[in-house]
Amino acid sequence: MARLARNSNIRESELRLLHQDISRWALYCVDFNHDLAKETIQQTYLKIVEGTAQFSKKSTLKTWLYSVVRITAQEIKRKQGSHLASAGQESIDTLLAEEESTNAQDHFANAAVEEALGELSLMQREIIYLVFYRDMPLSEIAEILGVSIGTVRKQYHRAKNKLAGLLKTSEEEDKNGTFFEKSYT
Amino acid sequence: MEHFLKKVIRNYYAAKHEEAKSISFDECFPGEGEESNSRTRFTFPAGLAACLVLAIAMSVFYQRFAIPGSAEGVESVSVMASLHQDIQGSVVLGLSDVQATALLEELEKFIRSQSSGEMGNLEMMKLELLGTLLESRKLELSNSQAVAMTGLMGRWYPRMKDGAISEYVWMDDSELNQFVADCSTQCHTTADFDSLDDAELTNYLLNCLGSWSGTNCNQSGVIEINGHRILHAPGVDSGVDVNI
């Protein structure tokens, strides 16, 4: 496949190979809203095709794409007035609607994790997602987020400690029968 | 602990991804000749927009403030109001780091060229314009950009007389270092801003910018924001911040 005219360092076939990976990242960046994720990916590709975003090979193509997707998602969310809080509420609503049809233990896990993640800062959530779910090294995450490796290490450490504390608290509340009361009423 | 957390988080996000519909490459990738027809934009590049706003601002201020006079205060309000109107409805300017650095350099050069050690009305208005742009969200900065911007502003040191700011003085490197040393001995506060998200941190910095001309200069300290040590003076909610 031909190289892209205004981004000669990138081949369309390379983008195609990485598409699923960055689609998932886009979904994460827009709180799993399918339409916004699609818009984000479209915008990202458009930036690449038009040369608005230029790949300079200072990092891997994947890392660079993650970075472009993240910035694009932020732009789109800003324009659409989308907030994490409302997405979080939708997720809780979805959980409420499905409560009777699925396992209560899974509900506990999902609701507790969602609530705990909601307590983290945006950067901490991104780091946790990329480390735990995408198995990405901290150095790459630093490049994607545009911050120093030291900042990523510090935030990662804090996020882990906070999550551990919050999830432990939720577990204790569940044992005492107070968690469901708090989450679903 | 890490193993447990990883397992829980993986399960959580795996479920979220499983629920989400996949996005096909062909649906998203623009075909040949689609670039110019796309409904999506970049019709107004941020760099161009930033330059334009800066140019308009400079032009307006040069015209309005070339001749100092007693009506300056009144005029400055109307200029700010009209300028604010002019930029209403224009695109939000999101700057890349390169663009922001260029803007900062230009701004610094401009301020320096307009001043021989003392900040006059023109420079004050320039800073206020920037504050207006930031507050109206027409100019959006990342954390590091905001910190850098605040650092630049922080070079203006408020000189006190009879308990009120009498003038602003531009500090060179040695003066800045001395200022930092003096203030550090007076008060040292390490605030944890790591939990703030971009918007909250920007808001905090905007508050510092917004109250630039405040007169309650009675406190100073060193705070740390995302790894940046910032000298903060005066008070908690207002004053001057210097990136150190």
Short mmCIF file of C-alpha atoms in Angstrom, two decimals:
data_model
loop_
_atom_site.label_atom_id
_atom_site.label_comp_id
_atom_site.label_asym_id
_atom_site.label_seq_id
_atom_site.Cartn_x
_atom_site.Cartn_y
_atom_site.Cartn_z
CA MET A 1 0.00 0.00 0.00
CA ALA A 2 1.24 3.47 -0.82
CA ARG A 3 2.68 5.86 1.68
CA LEU A 4 0.48 8.77 2.69
CA ALA A 5 1.36 11.83 0.65
CA ARG A 6 1.54 14.31 3.54
CA ASN A 7 2.91 11.83 6.05
CA SER A 8 5.43 9.91 4.04
CA ASN A 9 6.67 8.05 7.14
CA ILE A 10 3.37 6.21 7.42
CA ARG A 11 1.83 3.56 5.21
CA GLU A 12 -1.89 3.00 5.10
CA SER A 13 -1.26 -0.68 5.72
CA GLU A 14 0.50 0.19 9.00
CA LEU A 15 -2.51 2.18 10.11
CA ARG A 16 -4.75 -0.71 9.18
CA LEU A 17 -2.69 -3.06 11.34
CA LEU A 18 -2.85 -0.74 14.33
CA HIS A 19 -6.47 0.22 13.77
CA GLN A 20 -8.05 -2.14 16.27
CA ASP A 21 -5.56 -1.20 18.92
CA ILE A 22 -6.09 2.54 18.60
CA SER A 23 -9.86 2.10 18.24
CA ARG A 24 -9.90 0.55 21.66
CA TRP A 25 -7.82 3.41 23.02
CA ALA A 26 -10.22 5.87 21.38
CA LEU A 27 -13.15 4.10 23.02
CA TYR A 28 -11.44 4.44 26.37
CA CYS A 29 -10.66 8.12 25.77
CA VAL A 30 -14.32 8.96 25.11
CA ASP A 31 -15.72 6.85 27.94
CA PHE A 32 -16.75 4.00 25.64
CA ASN A 33 -19.10 6.14 23.58
CA HIS A 34 -19.09 4.40 20.19
CA ASP A 35 -20.05 7.45 18.10
CA LEU A 36 -17.48 9.69 19.72
CA ALA A 37 -14.82 7.00 19.36
CA LYS A 38 -15.60 6.68 15.66
CA GLU A 39 -15.45 10.45 15.27
CA THR A 40 -12.14 10.46 17.11
CA ILE A 41 -10.65 7.86 14.81
CA GLN A 42 -11.96 9.64 11.73
CA GLN A 43 -10.46 12.90 12.91
CA THR A 44 -7.18 11.20 13.70
CA TYR A 45 -6.92 9.70 10.24
CA LEU A 46 -7.91 12.99 8.69
CA LYS A 47 -5.12 14.74 10.59
CA ILE A 48 -2.71 12.14 9.29
CA VAL A 49 -3.93 12.26 5.70
CA GLU A 50 -3.98 16.06 5.64
CA GLY A 51 -0.63 16.25 7.38
CA THR A 52 -1.99 18.30 10.30
CA ALA A 53 -0.35 15.74 12.55
CA GLN A 54 3.15 14.78 11.44
CA PHE A 55 4.89 11.58 12.46
CA SER A 56 8.58 12.34 12.95
CA LYS A 57 9.72 8.87 14.05
CA LYS A 58 10.86 10.16 17.44
CA SER A 59 8.72 7.43 18.98
CA THR A 60 7.07 4.31 17.64
CA LEU A 61 4.12 4.77 15.32
CA LYS A 62 1.84 3.15 17.90
CA THR A 63 2.90 5.53 20.68
CA TRP A 64 2.52 8.50 18.40
CA LEU A 65 -0.93 7.37 17.28
CA TYR A 66 -2.03 6.93 20.89
CA SER A 67 -0.94 10.46 21.56
CA VAL A 68 -2.80 11.88 18.55
CA VAL A 69 -5.93 9.89 19.41
CA ARG A 70 -5.82 11.15 23.00
CA ILE A 71 -5.52 14.80 21.96
CA THR A 72 -8.21 14.39 19.30
CA ALA A 73 -10.58 12.76 21.80
CA GLN A 74 -10.05 15.65 24.21
CA GLU A 75 -10.83 18.14 21.44
CA ILE A 76 -14.00 16.29 20.50
CA LYS A 77 -15.16 15.92 24.08
CA ARG A 78 -14.53 19.59 24.69
CA LYS A 79 -16.59 20.52 21.64
CA GLN A 80 -19.39 18.15 22.47
CA GLY A 81 -19.45 19.15 26.11
CA SER A 82 -19.06 15.55 27.10
CA HIS A 83 -17.96 14.94 30.66
CA LEU A 84 -16.61 11.94 32.44
CA ALA A 85 -19.14 12.48 35.16
CA SER A 86 -22.12 12.04 32.87
CA ALA A 87 -20.58 9.00 31.23
CA GLY A 88 -19.94 7.56 34.64
CA GLN A 89 -23.56 8.12 35.55
CA GLU A 90 -24.67 6.38 32.36
CA SER A 91 -22.52 3.43 33.21
CA ILE A 92 -24.05 3.21 36.67
CA ASP A 93 -27.50 3.50 35.11
CA THR A 94 -26.65 0.66 32.75
CA LEU A 95 -25.52 -1.43 35.65
CA LEU A 96 -28.76 -0.66 37.46
CA ALA A 97 -30.82 -1.74 34.46
CA GLU A 98 -28.95 -4.99 34.12
CA GLU A 99 -28.82 -5.71 37.80
CA GLU A 100 -31.39 -8.45 37.83
CA SER A 101 -30.06 -10.33 34.85
CA THR A 102 -26.46 -10.73 35.84
CA ASN A 103 -24.43 -12.03 38.67
CA ALA A 104 -24.51 -9.86 41.79
CA GLN A 105 -20.84 -10.49 42.50
CA ASP A 106 -19.88 -9.13 39.06
CA HIS A 107 -22.02 -6.10 39.76
CA PHE A 108 -20.18 -5.50 42.94
CA ALA A 109 -16.87 -5.78 41.16
CA ASN A 110 -17.81 -3.48 38.28
CA ALA A 111 -19.57 -0.88 40.35
CA ALA A 112 -16.82 -0.84 42.94
CA VAL A 113 -14.09 -0.57 40.32
CA GLU A 114 -15.97 2.13 38.46
CA GLU A 115 -16.46 4.09 41.64
CA ALA A 116 -12.83 3.66 42.64
CA LEU A 117 -11.59 4.71 39.20
CA GLY A 118 -13.83 7.75 39.43
CA GLU A 119 -11.86 8.84 42.48
CA LEU A 120 -8.64 9.03 40.47
CA SER A 121 -7.52 12.01 38.44
CA LEU A 122 -7.82 11.80 34.65
CA MET A 123 -4.10 11.21 34.26
CA GLN A 124 -4.09 8.50 36.92
CA ARG A 125 -6.99 6.71 35.21
CA GLU A 126 -5.19 6.84 31.87
CA ILE A 127 -2.03 5.44 33.39
CA ILE A 128 -3.88 2.64 35.15
CA TYR A 129 -5.71 1.70 31.94
CA LEU A 130 -2.55 1.70 29.85
CA VAL A 131 -0.47 -0.23 32.38
CA PHE A 132 -2.97 -2.77 33.61
CA TYR A 133 -5.10 -3.31 30.54
CA ARG A 134 -2.74 -2.51 27.67
CA ASP A 135 0.48 -3.70 29.35
CA MET A 136 2.25 -0.59 28.20
CA PRO A 137 5.61 0.42 29.74
CA LEU A 138 5.69 3.65 31.74
CA SER A 139 8.20 5.22 29.34
CA GLU A 140 5.74 4.90 26.45
CA ILE A 141 2.92 6.22 28.58
CA ALA A 142 5.02 9.27 29.42
CA GLU A 143 5.41 9.92 25.69
CA ILE A 144 1.70 9.52 25.06
CA LEU A 145 0.68 11.79 27.91
CA GLY A 146 3.43 14.29 27.16
CA VAL A 147 4.82 14.26 30.70
CA SER A 148 8.06 13.08 32.26
CA ILE A 149 8.64 9.47 33.25
CA GLY A 150 9.02 10.67 36.85
CA THR A 151 5.53 12.13 36.82
CA VAL A 152 4.12 8.91 35.39
CA ARG A 153 5.89 6.82 38.03
CA LYS A 154 4.63 9.05 40.83
CA GLN A 155 1.06 9.10 39.54
CA TYR A 156 1.09 5.37 38.92
CA HIS A 157 2.25 4.70 42.45
CA ARG A 158 -0.37 7.03 43.94
CA ALA A 159 -3.13 5.61 41.77
CA LYS A 160 -2.33 2.05 42.82
CA ASN A 161 -2.32 2.94 46.48
CA LYS A 162 -5.56 4.85 46.17
CA LEU A 163 -7.26 2.07 44.23
CA ALA A 164 -6.10 -0.55 46.70
CA GLY A 165 -7.50 1.48 49.58
CA LEU A 166 -10.80 2.22 47.86
CA LEU A 167 -11.42 -1.32 46.68
CA LYS A 168 -10.61 -2.66 50.12
CA THR A 169 -13.11 -0.23 51.64
CA SER A 170 -15.76 -1.30 49.11
CA GLU A 171 -15.15 -4.93 49.89
CA GLU A 172 -15.57 -4.27 53.59
CA GLU A 173 -18.74 -2.28 52.97
CA ASP A 174 -20.07 -5.15 50.89
CA LYS A 175 -19.38 -7.59 53.68
CA ASN A 176 -21.25 -5.31 56.06
CA GLY A 177 -24.13 -5.02 53.58
CA THR A 178 -23.72 -1.30 53.09
CA PHE A 179 -22.15 -1.22 49.64
CA PHE A 180 -25.21 -2.15 47.62
CA GLU A 181 -27.25 0.30 49.60
CA LYS A 182 -24.81 3.04 48.68
CA SER A 183 -24.41 2.10 45.04
CA TYR A 184 -27.85 1.12 43.95
CA THR A 185 -30.27 3.19 45.91
CA MET B 1 -1.59 -5.99 45.68
CA GLU B 2 -0.53 -5.17 42.14
CA HIS B 3 -1.57 -8.57 40.86
CA PHE B 4 -5.00 -8.23 42.43
CA LEU B 5 -5.49 -4.72 41.10
CA LYS B 6 -4.35 -5.71 37.63
CA LYS B 7 -6.80 -8.59 37.55
CA VAL B 8 -9.71 -6.46 38.70
CA ILE B 9 -8.94 -3.60 36.31
CA ARG B 10 -8.40 -5.96 33.37
CA ASN B 11 -11.74 -7.63 34.02
CA TYR B 12 -13.46 -4.30 34.26
CA TYR B 13 -12.08 -2.90 31.02
CA ALA B 14 -12.44 -6.21 29.19
CA ALA B 15 -16.16 -6.09 29.98
CA LYS B 16 -16.39 -2.49 28.81
CA HIS B 17 -14.64 -3.31 25.54
CA GLU B 18 -16.77 -6.37 25.03
CA GLU B 19 -19.91 -4.26 25.29
CA ALA B 20 -18.62 -1.69 22.82
CA LYS B 21 -19.18 -2.17 19.10
CA SER B 22 -16.06 -2.42 17.01
CA ILE B 23 -15.09 0.35 14.61
CA SER B 24 -14.05 -0.62 11.12
CA PHE B 25 -11.02 0.91 9.45
CA ASP B 26 -12.71 1.50 6.10
CA GLU B 27 -15.53 3.43 7.72
CA CYS B 28 -13.06 5.85 9.24
CA PHE B 29 -10.21 6.19 6.80
CA PRO B 30 -10.80 8.93 4.22
CA GLY B 31 -10.50 7.74 0.65
CA GLU B 32 -8.69 9.57 -2.11
CA GLY B 33 -10.02 13.06 -2.73
CA GLU B 34 -12.07 13.08 0.42
CA GLU B 35 -9.83 15.41 2.35
CA SER B 36 -11.31 18.65 1.13
CA ASN B 37 -14.87 17.37 1.14
CA SER B 38 -14.81 16.05 4.65
CA ARG B 39 -17.41 17.54 6.96
CA THR B 40 -14.77 17.67 9.61
CA ARG B 41 -12.66 20.70 9.80
CA PHE B 42 -9.32 22.28 10.68
CA THR B 43 -10.61 25.22 8.71
CA PHE B 44 -8.82 27.60 11.00
CA PRO B 45 -5.42 26.36 12.12
CA ALA B 46 -4.73 27.12 15.75
CA GLY B 47 -1.36 28.73 15.02
CA LEU B 48 -2.86 31.12 12.52
CA ALA B 49 -5.70 31.92 14.87
CA ALA B 50 -3.29 32.58 17.72
CA CYS B 51 -1.20 34.92 15.58
CA LEU B 52 -4.33 36.68 14.41
CA VAL B 53 -5.63 37.28 17.90
CA LEU B 54 -2.22 38.45 19.01
CA ALA B 55 -1.93 40.78 16.03
CA ILE B 56 -5.39 42.24 16.65
CA ALA B 57 -4.61 42.69 20.31
CA MET B 58 -1.31 44.44 19.65
CA SER B 59 -2.82 46.65 17.00
CA VAL B 60 -5.72 47.69 19.22
CA PHE B 61 -3.49 48.37 22.18
CA TYR B 62 -0.95 50.33 20.18
CA GLN B 63 -3.71 52.52 18.86
CA ARG B 64 -5.48 53.00 22.13
CA PHE B 65 -2.58 53.42 24.48
CA ALA B 66 -0.03 55.27 22.40
CA ILE B 67 -0.86 58.51 24.18
CA PRO B 68 -1.10 58.13 27.93
CA GLY B 69 -3.76 60.17 29.63
CA SER B 70 -6.13 60.33 32.52
CA ALA B 71 -8.88 58.51 30.62
CA GLU B 72 -6.74 55.41 30.17
CA GLY B 73 -8.56 53.45 32.85
CA VAL B 74 -11.93 54.08 31.27
CA GLU B 75 -10.60 53.37 27.80
CA SER B 76 -8.97 50.19 28.87
CA VAL B 77 -12.29 48.87 30.08
CA SER B 78 -14.01 49.66 26.79
CA VAL B 79 -11.13 48.22 24.78
CA MET B 80 -11.21 45.05 26.78
CA ALA B 81 -14.97 44.87 26.39
CA SER B 82 -14.89 45.38 22.63
CA LEU B 83 -12.00 43.03 22.19
CA HIS B 84 -13.80 40.48 24.24
CA GLN B 85 -16.77 40.87 21.92
CA ASP B 86 -14.53 40.51 18.89
CA ILE B 87 -13.23 37.20 20.02
CA GLN B 88 -16.63 35.91 21.06
CA GLY B 89 -17.66 33.19 18.68
CA SER B 90 -14.22 32.61 17.30
CA VAL B 91 -12.67 29.20 17.55
CA VAL B 92 -11.15 27.91 20.72
CA LEU B 93 -7.41 28.06 20.35
CA GLY B 94 -5.70 24.90 21.45
CA LEU B 95 -1.99 25.45 21.13
CA SER B 96 0.66 22.84 20.51
CA ASP B 97 3.72 23.05 22.74
CA VAL B 98 5.72 24.52 19.88
CA GLN B 99 3.09 27.15 19.20
CA ALA B 100 2.73 27.95 22.89
CA THR B 101 6.48 28.33 23.26
CA ALA B 102 6.57 30.64 20.26
CA LEU B 103 3.70 32.64 21.69
CA LEU B 104 5.44 32.90 25.06
CA GLU B 105 8.66 34.04 23.44
CA GLU B 106 6.83 36.65 21.39
CA LEU B 107 4.94 37.80 24.42
CA GLU B 108 8.12 38.09 26.47
CA LYS B 109 9.89 40.00 23.70
CA PHE B 110 6.92 42.27 23.35
CA ILE B 111 6.65 42.99 27.04
CA ARG B 112 10.39 43.55 27.35
CA SER B 113 10.46 45.87 24.36
CA GLN B 114 7.66 47.94 25.79
CA SER B 115 9.20 48.35 29.16
CA SER B 116 12.42 49.68 30.52
CA GLY B 117 12.06 48.11 33.92
CA GLU B 118 8.62 49.24 34.91
CA MET B 119 5.33 47.84 33.76
CA GLY B 120 3.10 50.47 32.29
CA ASN B 121 -0.54 50.45 31.43
CA LEU B 122 0.07 48.87 28.05
CA GLU B 123 1.82 45.87 29.50
CA MET B 124 -0.76 45.50 32.22
CA MET B 125 -3.51 45.50 29.61
CA LYS B 126 -1.60 42.96 27.59
CA LEU B 127 -1.50 40.63 30.53
CA GLU B 128 -5.16 41.25 31.22
CA LEU B 129 -5.97 40.44 27.63
CA LEU B 130 -4.23 37.15 27.99
CA GLY B 131 -6.16 36.52 31.19
CA THR B 132 -9.38 37.34 29.36
CA LEU B 133 -8.52 34.95 26.56
CA LEU B 134 -7.81 32.25 29.08
CA GLU B 135 -10.86 32.91 31.21
CA SER B 136 -13.18 33.03 28.22
CA ARG B 137 -11.65 29.69 27.23
CA LYS B 138 -10.68 31.07 23.86
CA LEU B 139 -7.14 30.08 24.56
CA GLU B 140 -6.75 26.70 26.13
CA LEU B 141 -3.44 25.64 27.57
CA SER B 142 -2.10 22.36 28.79
CA ASN B 143 -0.76 22.14 32.34
CA SER B 144 2.82 22.69 31.31
CA GLN B 145 1.85 25.52 28.98
CA ALA B 146 -0.16 27.17 31.74
CA VAL B 147 2.71 26.77 34.16
CA ALA B 148 5.12 28.25 31.62
CA MET B 149 2.75 31.13 30.98
CA THR B 150 2.39 31.75 34.68
CA GLY B 151 6.14 31.59 35.01
CA LEU B 152 6.49 34.36 32.47
CA MET B 153 3.93 36.47 34.27
CA GLY B 154 5.76 35.83 37.50
CA ARG B 155 8.73 37.84 36.33
CA TRP B 156 6.76 40.94 37.17
CA TYR B 157 7.45 41.57 40.78
CA PRO B 158 4.98 43.72 42.73
CA ARG B 159 6.89 46.36 44.70
CA MET B 160 5.08 47.34 47.87
CA LYS B 161 4.71 50.78 49.38
CA ASP B 162 2.57 51.57 52.43
CA GLY B 163 0.95 48.17 52.31
CA ALA B 164 -0.13 48.45 48.66
CA ILE B 165 1.47 47.64 45.33
CA SER B 166 3.10 50.78 44.05
CA GLU B 167 4.65 49.37 40.88
CA TYR B 168 5.59 46.22 39.07
CA VAL B 169 9.23 45.55 38.34
CA TRP B 170 10.58 43.09 35.79
CA MET B 171 13.11 40.83 37.48
CA ASP B 172 16.26 39.61 35.78
CA ASP B 173 17.64 36.17 36.66
CA SER B 174 19.63 37.26 39.70
CA GLU B 175 16.74 39.32 41.07
CA LEU B 176 14.42 36.42 40.51
CA ASN B 177 16.74 34.06 42.38
CA GLN B 178 17.01 36.50 45.26
CA PHE B 179 13.25 36.92 45.32
CA VAL B 180 12.80 33.17 45.42
CA ALA B 181 15.34 32.85 48.22
CA ASP B 182 13.72 35.63 50.26
CA CYS B 183 10.26 34.23 49.88
CA SER B 184 11.33 30.67 50.57
CA THR B 185 12.62 31.67 53.96
CA GLN B 186 9.38 33.39 54.82
CA CYS B 187 6.97 30.59 54.11
CA HIS B 188 7.19 27.18 52.52
CA THR B 189 4.06 25.29 51.68
CA THR B 190 3.97 22.13 49.66
CA ALA B 191 0.52 21.70 48.27
CA ASP B 192 -0.56 18.47 46.63
CA PHE B 193 -2.05 19.41 43.29
CA ASP B 194 -1.46 16.02 41.71
CA SER B 195 -5.04 15.01 42.16
CA LEU B 196 -6.25 17.99 40.14
CA ASP B 197 -7.21 17.30 36.57
CA ASP B 198 -6.19 19.61 33.70
CA ALA B 199 -9.22 21.86 34.06
CA GLU B 200 -8.88 22.23 37.80
CA LEU B 201 -5.21 23.01 37.62
CA THR B 202 -5.74 25.50 34.82
CA ASN B 203 -8.47 27.11 36.88
CA TYR B 204 -6.12 27.42 39.79
CA LEU B 205 -3.50 29.06 37.63
CA LEU B 206 -6.11 31.29 36.05
CA ASN B 207 -7.11 32.48 39.48
CA CYS B 208 -3.51 33.45 40.05
CA LEU B 209 -3.47 35.29 36.74
CA GLY B 210 -6.88 36.82 37.24
CA SER B 211 -5.93 38.44 40.48
CA TRP B 212 -2.63 39.67 39.16
CA SER B 213 -3.26 43.24 40.12
CA GLY B 214 -4.57 42.44 43.58
CA THR B 215 -3.21 44.47 46.42
CA ASN B 216 -3.12 41.99 49.27
CA CYS B 217 0.51 41.12 48.90
CA ASN B 218 1.24 39.82 52.34
CA GLN B 219 2.24 36.22 51.99
CA SER B 220 4.42 34.06 49.85
CA GLY B 221 5.49 30.46 49.57
CA VAL B 222 6.64 27.63 47.37
CA ILE B 223 4.11 25.19 46.02
CA GLU B 224 4.63 22.16 43.89
CA ILE B 225 2.37 21.43 40.96
CA ASN B 226 2.91 18.23 39.03
CA GLY B 227 6.62 18.28 39.66
CA HIS B 228 7.00 22.01 38.96
CA ARG B 229 8.10 24.02 41.95
CA ILE B 230 6.30 27.29 41.81
CA LEU B 231 6.86 30.31 43.92
CA HIS B 232 3.54 31.68 44.97
CA ALA B 233 3.10 35.19 46.25
CA PRO B 234 1.03 36.56 47.72
CA GLY B 235 -1.61 34.60 49.60
CA VAL B 236 -3.24 31.36 48.68
CA ASP B 237 -5.75 32.51 46.12
CA SER B 238 -4.12 35.39 44.43
CA GLY B 239 -0.86 36.80 43.36
CA VAL B 240 2.26 36.01 41.47
CA ASP B 241 3.60 32.58 40.58
CA VAL B 242 7.13 31.99 39.42
CA ASN B 243 8.16 28.66 37.96
CA ILE B 244 11.42 27.72 39.68
#
